[in-house]
PDB file of C-alpha atoms in Angstrom:
ATOM      1  CA  ALA A  22     -16.100  10.212   5.275  1.00  0.00           C
ATOM      2  CA  VAL A  23     -13.842   7.258   4.112  1.00  0.00           C
ATOM      3  CA  VAL A  24     -15.385   4.716   1.306  1.00  0.00           C
ATOM      4  CA  TYR A  25     -15.091   0.525   1.229  1.00  0.00           C
ATOM      5  CA  THR A  26     -14.737  -1.126  -1.622  1.00  0.00           C
ATOM      6  CA  ALA A  27     -15.217  -4.748  -1.673  1.00  0.00           C
ATOM      7  CA  ARG A  28     -12.858  -6.940  -3.279  1.00  0.00           C
ATOM      8  CA  PRO A  29     -14.276  -8.785  -6.690  1.00  0.00           C
ATOM      9  CA  ASP A  30     -13.800 -11.766  -4.934  1.00  0.00           C
ATOM     10  CA  THR A  31     -15.624 -11.611  -1.526  1.00  0.00           C
ATOM     11  CA  ALA A  32     -19.054 -13.560  -2.647  1.00  0.00           C
ATOM     12  CA  SER A  33     -17.945 -16.504   0.671  1.00  0.00           C
ATOM     13  CA  VAL A  34     -15.864 -14.119   2.472  1.00  0.00           C
ATOM     14  CA  ARG A  35     -16.515 -13.212   6.402  1.00  0.00           C
ATOM     15  CA  TYR A  36     -15.902 -10.133   6.046  1.00  0.00           C
ATOM     16  CA  ALA A  37     -14.223  -8.099   3.368  1.00  0.00           C
ATOM     17  CA  LEU A  38     -11.737  -5.853   4.791  1.00  0.00           C
ATOM     18  CA  THR A  39     -10.071  -3.396   2.201  1.00  0.00           C
ATOM     19  CA  ASP A  40      -5.874  -4.449   0.846  1.00  0.00           C
ATOM     20  CA  ALA A  41      -5.004  -1.538   3.671  1.00  0.00           C
ATOM     21  CA  GLU A  42      -7.459  -2.768   6.463  1.00  0.00           C
ATOM     22  CA  ARG A  43      -6.208  -5.908   6.537  1.00  0.00           C
ATOM     23  CA  ASP A  44      -2.491  -4.936   5.735  1.00  0.00           C
ATOM     24  CA  LEU A  45      -2.667  -2.235   9.486  1.00  0.00           C
ATOM     25  CA  VAL A  46      -4.614  -5.611  10.807  1.00  0.00           C
ATOM     26  CA  GLU A  47      -1.613  -8.002   9.774  1.00  0.00           C
ATOM     27  CA  ARG A  48       0.705  -5.648  11.262  1.00  0.00           C
ATOM     28  CA  VAL A  49      -1.335  -5.103  14.310  1.00  0.00           C
ATOM     29  CA  VAL A  50      -1.606  -9.590  15.692  1.00  0.00           C
ATOM     30  CA  MET A  51       1.999  -9.487  14.347  1.00  0.00           C
ATOM     31  CA  ALA A  52       2.830  -6.544  17.453  1.00  0.00           C
ATOM     32  CA  GLU A  53      -0.092  -8.023  20.102  1.00  0.00           C
ATOM     33  CA  ALA A  54       1.002 -11.597  18.839  1.00  0.00           C
ATOM     34  CA  GLY A  55       3.203 -12.601  16.270  1.00  0.00           C
ATOM     35  CA  GLY A  56       4.833 -15.184  19.240  1.00  0.00           C
ATOM     36  CA  GLU A  57       1.959 -16.668  19.933  1.00  0.00           C
ATOM     37  CA  GLY A  58       1.090 -19.670  18.148  1.00  0.00           C
ATOM     38  CA  TYR A  59      -1.177 -19.624  15.202  1.00  0.00           C
ATOM     39  CA  ASP A  60      -4.166 -19.854  17.616  1.00  0.00           C
ATOM     40  CA  GLY A  61      -3.162 -16.862  19.570  1.00  0.00           C
ATOM     41  CA  GLN A  62      -2.977 -14.836  16.443  1.00  0.00           C
ATOM     42  CA  ARG A  63      -6.466 -16.010  15.272  1.00  0.00           C
ATOM     43  CA  LEU A  64      -7.334 -15.067  18.802  1.00  0.00           C
ATOM     44  CA  VAL A  65      -6.375 -11.637  18.643  1.00  0.00           C
ATOM     45  CA  ALA A  66      -7.682 -11.593  14.959  1.00  0.00           C
ATOM     46  CA  GLN A  67     -11.449 -12.342  16.324  1.00  0.00           C
ATOM     47  CA  CYS A  68     -11.449  -9.478  18.370  1.00  0.00           C
ATOM     48  CA  ILE A  69     -10.839  -7.198  16.474  1.00  0.00           C
ATOM     49  CA  LEU A  70     -13.414  -8.761  14.092  1.00  0.00           C
ATOM     50  CA  ASN A  71     -15.795  -8.959  16.828  1.00  0.00           C
ATOM     51  CA  THR A  72     -15.880  -5.941  18.190  1.00  0.00           C
ATOM     52  CA  ALA A  73     -15.371  -3.997  14.591  1.00  0.00           C
ATOM     53  CA  GLU A  74     -19.367  -5.872  14.034  1.00  0.00           C
ATOM     54  CA  ALA A  75     -20.412  -4.822  17.840  1.00  0.00           C
ATOM     55  CA  MET A  76     -19.344  -1.686  17.542  1.00  0.00           C
ATOM     56  CA  ASP A  77     -20.396  -0.800  13.790  1.00  0.00           C
ATOM     57  CA  LEU A  78     -16.688   0.310  13.625  1.00  0.00           C
ATOM     58  CA  ARG A  79     -14.573  -1.068  10.415  1.00  0.00           C
ATOM     59  CA  PRO A  80     -11.325  -3.162  11.393  1.00  0.00           C
ATOM     60  CA  ASP A  81      -8.850  -0.133  11.299  1.00  0.00           C
ATOM     61  CA  GLU A  82     -10.578   1.912  13.797  1.00  0.00           C
ATOM     62  CA  VAL A  83     -10.681  -0.568  15.541  1.00  0.00           C
ATOM     63  CA  VAL A  84      -7.199  -1.042  16.012  1.00  0.00           C
ATOM     64  CA  LEU A  85      -6.568   2.604  15.921  1.00  0.00           C
ATOM     65  CA  ALA A  86      -8.570   3.728  18.483  1.00  0.00           C
ATOM     66  CA  PRO A  87      -6.597   5.306  21.534  1.00  0.00           C
ATOM     67  CA  ASN A  88      -5.124   2.993  24.526  1.00  0.00           C
ATOM     68  CA  GLN A  89      -6.802  -0.339  22.299  1.00  0.00           C
ATOM     69  CA  TYR A  90      -3.862  -1.821  20.318  1.00  0.00           C
ATOM     70  CA  ALA A  91      -0.195  -2.067  19.935  1.00  0.00           C
ATOM     71  CA  THR A  92       1.659  -0.429  17.657  1.00  0.00           C
ATOM     72  CA  PRO A  93       1.511  -1.206  14.651  1.00  0.00           C
ATOM     73  CA  ALA A  94       4.678  -4.053  13.914  1.00  0.00           C
ATOM     74  CA  GLN A  95       6.556  -2.674  10.869  1.00  0.00           C
ATOM     75  CA  GLU A  96       5.443  -6.164   9.407  1.00  0.00           C
ATOM     76  CA  ALA A  97       3.928  -9.260   9.922  1.00  0.00           C
ATOM     77  CA  SER A  98       4.969 -13.119   9.407  1.00  0.00           C
ATOM     78  CA  ARG A  99       3.469 -15.064   6.870  1.00  0.00           C
ATOM     79  CA  GLU A 100       1.486 -17.150   9.597  1.00  0.00           C
ATOM     80  CA  VAL A 101      -0.278 -13.890  10.916  1.00  0.00           C
ATOM     81  CA  LYS A 102      -0.787 -13.564   7.290  1.00  0.00           C
ATOM     82  CA  ASP A 103      -2.881 -16.534   7.447  1.00  0.00           C
ATOM     83  CA  ALA A 104      -3.561 -16.456  10.651  1.00  0.00           C
ATOM     84  CA  VAL A 105      -5.736 -13.047  10.052  1.00  0.00           C
ATOM     85  CA  SER A 106      -6.774 -14.597   6.517  1.00  0.00           C
ATOM     86  CA  ALA A 107      -8.266 -17.429   8.503  1.00  0.00           C
ATOM     87  CA  VAL A 108     -10.050 -15.203  10.846  1.00  0.00           C
ATOM     88  CA  PHE A 109     -11.766 -12.217   8.459  1.00  0.00           C
ATOM     89  CA  ASP A 110     -11.784 -14.766   5.342  1.00  0.00           C
ATOM     90  CA  ASP A 111     -12.419 -17.766   6.485  1.00  0.00           C
ATOM     91  CA  GLY A 112     -14.599 -16.928   9.523  1.00  0.00           C
ATOM     92  CA  ASP A 113     -12.536 -19.850  11.395  1.00  0.00           C
ATOM     93  CA  MET A 114     -12.863 -18.437  15.232  1.00  0.00           C
ATOM     94  CA  VAL A 115     -11.078 -20.601  18.024  1.00  0.00           C
ATOM     95  CA  THR A 116     -13.907 -19.618  20.186  1.00  0.00           C
ATOM     96  CA  ASP A 117     -17.404 -19.473  19.423  1.00  0.00           C
ATOM     97  CA  GLU A 118     -17.716 -16.824  22.444  1.00  0.00           C
ATOM     98  CA  PRO A 119     -17.901 -13.381  20.798  1.00  0.00           C
ATOM     99  CA  ILE A 120     -14.407 -12.409  22.833  1.00  0.00           C
ATOM    100  CA  ARG A 121     -13.645  -8.205  22.266  1.00  0.00           C
ATOM    101  CA  TRP A 122     -10.492  -7.520  24.605  1.00  0.00           C
ATOM    102  CA  PHE A 123      -7.512  -9.280  25.731  1.00  0.00           C
ATOM    103  CA  TYR A 124      -4.598  -8.656  28.032  1.00  0.00           C
ATOM    104  CA  ALA A 125      -1.363 -10.154  28.906  1.00  0.00           C
ATOM    105  CA  PRO A 126      -0.693 -10.657  32.891  1.00  0.00           C
ATOM    106  CA  ARG A 127       2.701 -10.802  33.153  1.00  0.00           C
ATOM    107  CA  TYR A 128       2.656  -7.185  31.993  1.00  0.00           C
ATOM    108  CA  ILE A 129      -0.107  -5.616  34.106  1.00  0.00           C
ATOM    109  CA  TYR A 130      -2.761  -6.651  36.229  1.00  0.00           C
ATOM    110  CA  SER A 131      -6.166  -4.939  34.473  1.00  0.00           C
ATOM    111  CA  ALA A 132      -9.061  -4.643  36.867  1.00  0.00           C
ATOM    112  CA  TRP A 133     -11.432  -3.131  34.449  1.00  0.00           C
ATOM    113  CA  HIS A 134     -10.323  -6.969  31.675  1.00  0.00           C
ATOM    114  CA  GLU A 135     -10.903  -8.817  34.882  1.00  0.00           C
ATOM    115  CA  GLY A 136     -14.804  -6.966  35.598  1.00  0.00           C
ATOM    116  CA  LYS A 137     -15.702  -7.939  31.590  1.00  0.00           C
ATOM    117  CA  THR A 138     -16.725 -12.130  31.553  1.00  0.00           C
ATOM    118  CA  PHE A 139     -13.289 -14.073  31.051  1.00  0.00           C
ATOM    119  CA  VAL A 140     -13.488 -16.683  28.319  1.00  0.00           C
ATOM    120  CA  LEU A 141     -10.423 -18.072  27.756  1.00  0.00           C
ATOM    121  CA  GLU A 142      -6.181 -18.060  28.407  1.00  0.00           C
ATOM    122  CA  TYR A 143      -4.159 -18.624  25.646  1.00  0.00           C
ATOM    123  CA  GLY A 144       0.243 -18.180  25.916  1.00  0.00           C
ATOM    124  CA  GLY A 145       0.441 -15.221  27.332  1.00  0.00           C
ATOM    125  CA  HIS A 146      -2.870 -13.549  26.570  1.00  0.00           C
ATOM    126  CA  ARG A 147      -6.164 -13.841  29.112  1.00  0.00           C
ATOM    127  CA  PHE A 148      -9.225 -12.836  26.748  1.00  0.00           C
ATOM    128  CA  PHE A 149     -12.504 -11.332  27.331  1.00  0.00           C
ATOM    129  CA  MET A 150     -16.538 -11.049  26.174  1.00  0.00           C
ATOM    130  CA  GLU A 151     -18.980  -8.470  27.493  1.00  0.00           C
ATOM    131  CA  THR A 152     -20.656  -9.309  30.757  1.00  0.00           C
ATOM    132  CA  GLU A 153     -24.763  -9.489  29.798  1.00  0.00           C
ATOM    133  CA  ALA A 154     -26.646  -7.000  32.186  1.00  0.00           C
TER     134      ALA A 154
END
């Protein structure tokens, strides 16, 4: 089993990431929303965080699950790094809704996503949360 250790400065951090997790999440957000602007990047980071918490998974497990997220970019921009930090470190969410999924309708139509509860559209993505039973 992998042991995760928190950084020493995490007392007021919303969700403590290891250095390796932070790098991976940043590169995935870059791949998914690097061109979507700061709010679009925060929305994707928020989906990763919300899913990790809802499924009791670490963020690296979320982004590396099959068919869930784009292949990580080689590196993340400063803006993406700031967006990931805002969400995971500061808890700075774009929406109060617990968004977990998104897709880009300009590339595909996803009946699976559309079967969830639609929350908002931003840039090239539609964001969804779990539909309550």
